[in-house]
PDB file of C-alpha atoms in Angstrom:
ATOM      1  CA  MET B   1      16.593  27.958 -61.154  1.00 38.00           C
ATOM      2  CA  GLU B   2      14.109  25.611 -59.520  1.00 44.00           C
ATOM      3  CA  ASN B   3      15.553  23.151 -56.993  1.00 45.00           C
ATOM      4  CA  GLY B   4      14.127  20.297 -58.996  1.00 44.00           C
ATOM      5  CA  ALA B   5      16.001  21.433 -62.097  1.00 55.00           C
ATOM      6  CA  ALA B   6      19.284  22.044 -60.295  1.00 68.00           C
ATOM      7  CA  GLN B   7      22.259  19.749 -60.604  1.00 76.00           C
ATOM      8  CA  PRO B   8      22.097  16.866 -58.115  1.00 88.00           C
ATOM      9  CA  VAL B   9      24.779  17.277 -55.477  1.00 95.00           C
ATOM     10  CA  ILE B  10      26.129  14.922 -52.819  1.00 97.00           C
ATOM     11  CA  VAL B  11      26.992  16.685 -49.561  1.00 98.00           C
ATOM     12  CA  ALA B  12      28.908  14.947 -46.759  1.00 98.00           C
ATOM     13  CA  ILE B  13      28.606  16.500 -43.300  1.00 97.00           C
ATOM     14  CA  ASP B  14      30.834  15.008 -40.611  1.00 95.00           C
ATOM     15  CA  GLY B  15      31.736  15.900 -37.062  1.00 91.00           C
ATOM     16  CA  PRO B  16      31.450  14.740 -33.452  1.00 86.00           C
ATOM     17  CA  SER B  17      28.247  14.652 -31.362  1.00 81.00           C
ATOM     18  CA  GLY B  18      26.672  17.932 -30.344  1.00 82.00           C
ATOM     19  CA  THR B  19      27.990  20.084 -33.191  1.00 89.00           C
ATOM     20  CA  GLY B  20      24.549  20.439 -34.759  1.00 89.00           C
ATOM     21  CA  LYS B  21      25.037  17.893 -37.551  1.00 92.00           C
ATOM     22  CA  SER B  22      21.512  16.498 -37.596  1.00 91.00           C
ATOM     23  CA  SER B  23      19.667  19.806 -37.267  1.00 93.00           C
ATOM     24  CA  THR B  24      21.897  21.442 -39.867  1.00 96.00           C
ATOM     25  CA  SER B  25      21.770  18.541 -42.325  1.00 97.00           C
ATOM     26  CA  LYS B  26      17.972  18.215 -42.175  1.00 97.00           C
ATOM     27  CA  ALA B  27      17.444  21.958 -42.593  1.00 97.00           C
ATOM     28  CA  VAL B  28      19.888  22.234 -45.508  1.00 98.00           C
ATOM     29  CA  ALA B  29      18.338  19.240 -47.280  1.00 97.00           C
ATOM     30  CA  ALA B  30      14.820  20.623 -46.808  1.00 97.00           C
ATOM     31  CA  GLN B  31      15.792  24.090 -48.007  1.00 97.00           C
ATOM     32  CA  LEU B  32      17.544  22.817 -51.125  1.00 95.00           C
ATOM     33  CA  GLY B  33      15.120  20.016 -51.995  1.00 95.00           C
ATOM     34  CA  LEU B  34      17.650  17.270 -51.353  1.00 97.00           C
ATOM     35  CA  SER B  35      17.284  13.853 -49.756  1.00 97.00           C
ATOM     36  CA  TYR B  36      18.747  13.346 -46.274  1.00 98.00           C
ATOM     37  CA  LEU B  37      20.462  10.425 -44.562  1.00 98.00           C
ATOM     38  CA  ASP B  38      21.297  10.165 -40.867  1.00 95.00           C
ATOM     39  CA  THR B  39      24.009   7.501 -40.843  1.00 95.00           C
ATOM     40  CA  GLY B  40      24.271   7.606 -37.067  1.00 92.00           C
ATOM     41  CA  ALA B  41      20.682   6.376 -36.876  1.00 95.00           C
ATOM     42  CA  GLN B  42      21.707   3.332 -38.906  1.00 97.00           C
ATOM     43  CA  TYR B  43      24.443   2.456 -36.430  1.00 96.00           C
ATOM     44  CA  ARG B  44      21.992   3.048 -33.601  1.00 97.00           C
ATOM     45  CA  ALA B  45      19.492   0.775 -35.358  1.00 98.00           C
ATOM     46  CA  ILE B  46      21.895  -2.132 -35.667  1.00 98.00           C
ATOM     47  CA  THR B  47      22.959  -1.563 -32.045  1.00 98.00           C
ATOM     48  CA  TRP B  48      19.304  -1.643 -30.960  1.00 98.00           C
ATOM     49  CA  TRP B  49      18.884  -4.934 -32.853  1.00 98.00           C
ATOM     50  CA  MET B  50      21.957  -6.422 -31.127  1.00 98.00           C
ATOM     51  CA  VAL B  51      20.690  -5.387 -27.685  1.00 97.00           C
ATOM     52  CA  THR B  52      17.143  -6.592 -28.396  1.00 97.00           C
ATOM     53  CA  ASN B  53      18.405  -9.956 -29.581  1.00 98.00           C
ATOM     54  CA  GLY B  54      20.712 -10.489 -26.611  1.00 97.00           C
ATOM     55  CA  ILE B  55      23.996 -10.191 -28.498  1.00 98.00           C
ATOM     56  CA  ASP B  56      26.969  -9.450 -26.214  1.00 97.00           C
ATOM     57  CA  VAL B  57      28.065  -6.003 -27.453  1.00 97.00           C
ATOM     58  CA  ASP B  58      31.402  -6.418 -25.651  1.00 96.00           C
ATOM     59  CA  ASP B  59      32.223  -9.366 -27.916  1.00 98.00           C
ATOM     60  CA  PRO B  60      33.263  -8.138 -31.399  1.00 97.00           C
ATOM     61  CA  SER B  61      33.187 -11.657 -32.858  1.00 98.00           C
ATOM     62  CA  ALA B  62      29.597 -12.165 -31.679  1.00 98.00           C
ATOM     63  CA  ILE B  63      28.612  -8.836 -33.259  1.00 98.00           C
ATOM     64  CA  ALA B  64      30.444  -9.655 -36.492  1.00 98.00           C
ATOM     65  CA  ALA B  65      28.725 -13.033 -36.786  1.00 98.00           C
ATOM     66  CA  VAL B  66      25.244 -11.470 -36.993  1.00 98.00           C
ATOM     67  CA  ALA B  67      26.009  -8.093 -38.609  1.00 98.00           C
ATOM     68  CA  GLY B  68      24.289  -9.141 -41.824  1.00 97.00           C
ATOM     69  CA  LYS B  69      21.041 -10.303 -40.233  1.00 98.00           C
ATOM     70  CA  PRO B  70      18.916  -7.198 -39.494  1.00 98.00           C
ATOM     71  CA  GLU B  71      17.136  -5.535 -42.413  1.00 98.00           C
ATOM     72  CA  ILE B  72      17.595  -1.779 -41.981  1.00 98.00           C
ATOM     73  CA  VAL B  73      15.521   0.627 -44.077  1.00 97.00           C
ATOM     74  CA  SER B  74      16.224   4.360 -43.887  1.00 97.00           C
ATOM     75  CA  GLY B  75      13.798   7.037 -45.035  1.00 95.00           C
ATOM     76  CA  THR B  76      15.389  10.042 -46.755  1.00 96.00           C
ATOM     77  CA  ASP B  77      12.735  12.722 -46.254  1.00 96.00           C
ATOM     78  CA  PRO B  78      14.416  15.516 -44.218  1.00 96.00           C
ATOM     79  CA  SER B  79      11.091  16.586 -42.710  1.00 94.00           C
ATOM     80  CA  ALA B  80      10.314  13.083 -41.410  1.00 92.00           C
ATOM     81  CA  PRO B  81      13.399  10.839 -41.472  1.00 90.00           C
ATOM     82  CA  ALA B  82      12.174   7.337 -40.639  1.00 94.00           C
ATOM     83  CA  ILE B  83      14.143   4.208 -39.868  1.00 97.00           C
ATOM     84  CA  SER B  84      12.994   0.627 -39.420  1.00 98.00           C
ATOM     85  CA  VAL B  85      14.593  -2.679 -38.513  1.00 98.00           C
ATOM     86  CA  ASP B  86      12.950  -5.857 -39.811  1.00 98.00           C
ATOM     87  CA  GLY B  87       9.822  -3.830 -40.525  1.00 97.00           C
ATOM     88  CA  VAL B  88       9.637  -2.271 -37.034  1.00 96.00           C
ATOM     89  CA  ASP B  89       9.803   1.528 -36.661  1.00 97.00           C
ATOM     90  CA  VAL B  90      12.722   2.174 -34.297  1.00 98.00           C
ATOM     91  CA  SER B  91      12.933   5.977 -34.519  1.00 95.00           C
ATOM     92  CA  GLY B  92      12.222   6.275 -30.784  1.00 94.00           C
ATOM     93  CA  PRO B  93      13.925   3.194 -29.289  1.00 96.00           C
ATOM     94  CA  ILE B  94      17.298   3.944 -30.940  1.00 96.00           C
ATOM     95  CA  ARG B  95      17.583   7.231 -29.003  1.00 93.00           C
ATOM     96  CA  THR B  96      17.555   5.626 -25.550  1.00 92.00           C
ATOM     97  CA  GLN B  97      20.548   5.956 -23.235  1.00 89.00           C
ATOM     98  CA  ASP B  98      21.026   2.189 -23.386  1.00 93.00           C
ATOM     99  CA  VAL B  99      21.607   2.284 -27.144  1.00 95.00           C
ATOM    100  CA  THR B 100      23.663   5.495 -26.918  1.00 90.00           C
ATOM    101  CA  SER B 101      26.045   3.887 -24.424  1.00 91.00           C
ATOM    102  CA  LYS B 102      26.653   0.880 -26.669  1.00 95.00           C
ATOM    103  CA  VAL B 103      26.716   2.293 -30.201  1.00 94.00           C
ATOM    104  CA  SER B 104      30.471   3.043 -30.221  1.00 90.00           C
ATOM    105  CA  ALA B 105      31.333  -0.568 -29.383  1.00 94.00           C
ATOM    106  CA  VAL B 106      29.038  -1.965 -32.072  1.00 97.00           C
ATOM    107  CA  SER B 107      30.019   0.550 -34.748  1.00 93.00           C
ATOM    108  CA  ALA B 108      33.719  -0.145 -34.182  1.00 91.00           C
ATOM    109  CA  VAL B 109      33.320  -3.693 -35.542  1.00 96.00           C
ATOM    110  CA  ALA B 110      34.615  -3.886 -39.113  1.00 95.00           C
ATOM    111  CA  GLU B 111      31.827  -6.172 -40.337  1.00 97.00           C
ATOM    112  CA  VAL B 112      29.209  -3.719 -39.057  1.00 97.00           C
ATOM    113  CA  ARG B 113      30.890  -0.754 -40.732  1.00 94.00           C
ATOM    114  CA  SER B 114      31.242  -2.669 -43.994  1.00 96.00           C
ATOM    115  CA  ARG B 115      27.560  -3.607 -43.976  1.00 97.00           C
ATOM    116  CA  ILE B 116      26.310  -0.102 -43.099  1.00 97.00           C
ATOM    117  CA  THR B 117      28.754   1.648 -45.458  1.00 96.00           C
ATOM    118  CA  GLU B 118      27.466  -0.440 -48.364  1.00 97.00           C
ATOM    119  CA  LEU B 119      23.905   0.509 -47.419  1.00 97.00           C
ATOM    120  CA  GLN B 120      24.838   4.198 -47.245  1.00 97.00           C
ATOM    121  CA  ARG B 121      26.537   4.188 -50.644  1.00 97.00           C
ATOM    122  CA  THR B 122      23.498   2.541 -52.240  1.00 97.00           C
ATOM    123  CA  ILE B 123      21.139   5.153 -50.780  1.00 97.00           C
ATOM    124  CA  ALA B 124      23.381   8.018 -51.929  1.00 97.00           C
ATOM    125  CA  ALA B 125      23.690   6.576 -55.433  1.00 95.00           C
ATOM    126  CA  ASP B 126      19.909   6.244 -55.716  1.00 94.00           C
ATOM    127  CA  ALA B 127      19.179   9.839 -54.630  1.00 94.00           C
ATOM    128  CA  GLU B 128      18.127  11.432 -57.919  1.00 92.00           C
ATOM    129  CA  ARG B 129      17.903  14.982 -56.595  1.00 90.00           C
ATOM    130  CA  GLY B 130      21.089  14.753 -54.588  1.00 95.00           C
ATOM    131  CA  ILE B 131      21.490  14.093 -50.866  1.00 98.00           C
ATOM    132  CA  VAL B 132      22.917  15.420 -47.618  1.00 98.00           C
ATOM    133  CA  VAL B 133      24.595  12.568 -45.730  1.00 98.00           C
ATOM    134  CA  GLU B 134      25.654  13.181 -42.129  1.00 96.00           C
ATOM    135  CA  GLY B 135      27.916  11.084 -39.955  1.00 93.00           C
ATOM    136  CA  ARG B 136      31.493  10.670 -38.805  1.00 90.00           C
ATOM    137  CA  ASP B 137      33.298   9.059 -41.735  1.00 91.00           C
ATOM    138  CA  ILE B 138      31.257  10.151 -44.762  1.00 95.00           C
ATOM    139  CA  GLY B 139      33.837  12.410 -46.405  1.00 96.00           C
ATOM    140  CA  THR B 140      36.751  10.128 -45.594  1.00 94.00           C
ATOM    141  CA  THR B 141      35.362   6.610 -46.127  1.00 93.00           C
ATOM    142  CA  VAL B 142      31.736   6.325 -47.235  1.00 95.00           C
ATOM    143  CA  LEU B 143      31.606   8.979 -49.965  1.00 97.00           C
ATOM    144  CA  PRO B 144      35.191  10.143 -50.602  1.00 96.00           C
ATOM    145  CA  ASP B 145      34.073  11.577 -53.963  1.00 96.00           C
ATOM    146  CA  ALA B 146      31.244  13.686 -52.485  1.00 97.00           C
ATOM    147  CA  ASP B 147      30.774  17.025 -54.265  1.00 96.00           C
ATOM    148  CA  LEU B 148      31.088  18.947 -50.998  1.00 97.00           C
ATOM    149  CA  LYS B 149      32.514  17.871 -47.649  1.00 97.00           C
ATOM    150  CA  ILE B 150      31.845  19.819 -44.475  1.00 97.00           C
ATOM    151  CA  PHE B 151      33.274  19.121 -41.027  1.00 95.00           C
ATOM    152  CA  LEU B 152      31.371  20.705 -38.134  1.00 95.00           C
ATOM    153  CA  THR B 153      33.204  21.423 -34.882  1.00 92.00           C
ATOM    154  CA  ALA B 154      32.423  23.150 -31.567  1.00 89.00           C
ATOM    155  CA  THR B 155      33.997  23.327 -28.118  1.00 88.00           C
ATOM    156  CA  PRO B 156      33.196  20.428 -25.770  1.00 84.00           C
ATOM    157  CA  GLU B 157      31.367  22.891 -23.502  1.00 84.00           C
ATOM    158  CA  ALA B 158      29.094  24.147 -26.289  1.00 86.00           C
ATOM    159  CA  ARG B 159      28.407  20.621 -27.481  1.00 82.00           C
ATOM    160  CA  ALA B 160      27.570  19.426 -23.960  1.00 81.00           C
ATOM    161  CA  ALA B 161      25.216  22.358 -23.389  1.00 81.00           C
ATOM    162  CA  ARG B 162      23.351  21.538 -26.619  1.00 76.00           C
ATOM    163  CA  ARG B 163      23.191  17.847 -25.938  1.00 70.00           C
ATOM    164  CA  SER B 164      22.042  18.216 -22.322  1.00 66.00           C
ATOM    165  CA  GLY B 165      19.389  20.631 -23.594  1.00 65.00           C
ATOM    166  CA  GLU B 166      18.149  17.887 -25.924  1.00 63.00           C
ATOM    167  CA  LEU B 167      18.223  15.334 -23.112  1.00 59.00           C
ATOM    168  CA  ARG B 168      16.222  17.052 -20.390  1.00 58.00           C
ATOM    169  CA  GLY B 169      17.316  16.419 -16.857  1.00 57.00           C
ATOM    170  CA  VAL B 170      20.889  15.517 -17.850  1.00 64.00           C
ATOM    171  CA  ASP B 171      23.584  17.726 -16.359  1.00 74.00           C
ATOM    172  CA  VAL B 172      26.148  19.437 -18.586  1.00 73.00           C
ATOM    173  CA  HIS B 173      29.226  18.060 -16.800  1.00 76.00           C
ATOM    174  CA  SER B 174      28.274  14.394 -17.189  1.00 79.00           C
ATOM    175  CA  THR B 175      27.204  15.056 -20.776  1.00 76.00           C
ATOM    176  CA  ARG B 176      30.593  16.658 -21.536  1.00 77.00           C
ATOM    177  CA  GLU B 177      32.407  13.644 -20.080  1.00 79.00           C
ATOM    178  CA  ALA B 178      30.258  11.257 -22.134  1.00 79.00           C
ATOM    179  CA  LEU B 179      30.891  13.265 -25.322  1.00 76.00           C
ATOM    180  CA  LEU B 180      34.658  13.269 -24.792  1.00 76.00           C
ATOM    181  CA  LYS B 181      34.585   9.521 -24.147  1.00 81.00           C
ATOM    182  CA  ARG B 182      32.587   9.027 -27.355  1.00 75.00           C
ATOM    183  CA  ASP B 183      35.047  11.255 -29.263  1.00 76.00           C
ATOM    184  CA  ALA B 184      37.968   9.129 -28.082  1.00 76.00           C
ATOM    185  CA  ALA B 185      36.202   5.905 -29.088  1.00 73.00           C
ATOM    186  CA  ASP B 186      35.160   7.233 -32.499  1.00 77.00           C
ATOM    187  CA  SER B 187      38.514   8.850 -33.319  1.00 75.00           C
ATOM    188  CA  GLY B 188      40.578   5.931 -32.036  1.00 72.00           C
ATOM    189  CA  ARG B 189      38.822   2.988 -33.686  1.00 73.00           C
ATOM    190  CA  LYS B 190      40.786   1.130 -36.355  1.00 76.00           C
ATOM    191  CA  THR B 191      38.004   1.019 -38.950  1.00 75.00           C
ATOM    192  CA  SER B 192      36.872   4.342 -40.441  1.00 74.00           C
ATOM    193  CA  PRO B 193      37.652   6.604 -37.484  1.00 76.00           C
ATOM    194  CA  LEU B 194      36.075  10.027 -37.029  1.00 75.00           C
ATOM    195  CA  ALA B 195      38.357  12.322 -39.021  1.00 80.00           C
ATOM    196  CA  LYS B 196      38.230  15.460 -41.121  1.00 87.00           C
ATOM    197  CA  ALA B 197      38.803  14.845 -44.840  1.00 90.00           C
ATOM    198  CA  ASP B 198      41.687  16.816 -46.322  1.00 91.00           C
ATOM    199  CA  ASP B 199      39.342  18.604 -48.719  1.00 94.00           C
ATOM    200  CA  ALA B 200      36.570  19.297 -46.191  1.00 94.00           C
ATOM    201  CA  VAL B 201      35.447  22.795 -45.243  1.00 95.00           C
ATOM    202  CA  GLU B 202      35.572  23.172 -41.452  1.00 94.00           C
ATOM    203  CA  VAL B 203      32.756  25.135 -39.824  1.00 95.00           C
ATOM    204  CA  ASP B 204      33.075  25.967 -36.110  1.00 94.00           C
ATOM    205  CA  THR B 205      29.532  26.191 -34.757  1.00 92.00           C
ATOM    206  CA  THR B 206      30.454  27.224 -31.183  1.00 91.00           C
ATOM    207  CA  GLU B 207      29.396  30.866 -31.553  1.00 90.00           C
ATOM    208  CA  LEU B 208      26.818  30.364 -34.310  1.00 91.00           C
ATOM    209  CA  THR B 209      23.062  29.919 -34.093  1.00 90.00           C
ATOM    210  CA  LEU B 210      21.499  27.044 -36.024  1.00 91.00           C
ATOM    211  CA  PRO B 211      20.097  29.411 -38.726  1.00 95.00           C
ATOM    212  CA  GLN B 212      23.598  30.874 -39.193  1.00 95.00           C
ATOM    213  CA  VAL B 213      25.149  27.422 -39.610  1.00 95.00           C
ATOM    214  CA  VAL B 214      22.415  26.422 -42.062  1.00 97.00           C
ATOM    215  CA  GLU B 215      22.884  29.624 -44.070  1.00 97.00           C
ATOM    216  CA  CYS B 216      26.636  29.023 -44.238  1.00 96.00           C
ATOM    217  CA  VAL B 217      26.241  25.439 -45.470  1.00 97.00           C
ATOM    218  CA  VAL B 218      23.455  26.319 -47.951  1.00 97.00           C
ATOM    219  CA  THR B 219      25.725  28.972 -49.467  1.00 97.00           C
ATOM    220  CA  LEU B 220      28.562  26.442 -49.820  1.00 96.00           C
ATOM    221  CA  VAL B 221      26.233  23.924 -51.482  1.00 95.00           C
ATOM    222  CA  GLU B 222      24.791  26.486 -53.879  1.00 93.00           C
ATOM    223  CA  GLU B 223      28.284  27.640 -54.875  1.00 93.00           C
ATOM    224  CA  LYS B 224      29.320  24.040 -55.506  1.00 91.00           C
ATOM    225  CA  ARG B 225      26.145  23.291 -57.473  1.00 87.00           C
ATOM    226  CA  ALA B 226      26.561  26.402 -59.614  1.00 86.00           C
ATOM    227  CA  ALA B 227      30.093  25.301 -60.482  1.00 84.00           C
ATOM    228  CA  LYS B 228      29.050  21.817 -61.649  1.00 74.00           C
TER     229      LYS B 228
END
C-alpha cells in the first residue's frame, strides 16, 4: 500500500533529553510519509521570545501575563522542520545555551503550557496524512488519544554522551549533570510533567543505534496502522 493511501496515524513519542527523540521522530515521519512536530522547539521558541523581550523568566506571573503574545508557527516537514516567532525564523537562536538553560522555567508555567498545548492539538488535528509528535507530555496530556504512544529511555551516561557529541566542546560530566537537573525540573513540575503514559510502549535506546531505534518504531507504527 502506498504511504499516501495508508490510514492516517497519530504517533506520540515522549522521553527525556538525549534519548534520540528528535532524530528518531524525524526519520520515522520521513520514512512513513507523515508530518512531524517538535514540541520542544515550540517551548524553546516562546522562551526565546521571553528572553528577547526582557521578560523575567524567574517570575511566573510575568511569563503568564505575556504567554499569549508571540505568534509561533511550526513547520511539519520532517526533512526541514522550520519554526518562526512573529515572522522571524528562530530555528538557530532557540538552540543556544541561554535558551536551553531557561526553557524548563518558562515551560513550567501553566499559561504557557495551555497556549502551546492548544497549538499542538490544532497542528495534529490538521495533519491529513498523520503525524509524529515528539515531546515530554504528548501521550499523557497533549494527545491522550494518540493511536500509538512510545516512550524513549536511555541511561544518563548514554544520553550525556549523545548530547555532548551534538554540542561540540561540552564535556560529558557537565552535560550529564545538566540533563539530570532538567529531568528533575520536567518530572517535578505541577503542570503536565514528563511521564510515561500507561499505554505507551517503552523503548530503551541505550544499546541501540539510531537506525535500530527507527526500525523498531516504524514497525510499531505499521502494525498499528494495519490494525486500524
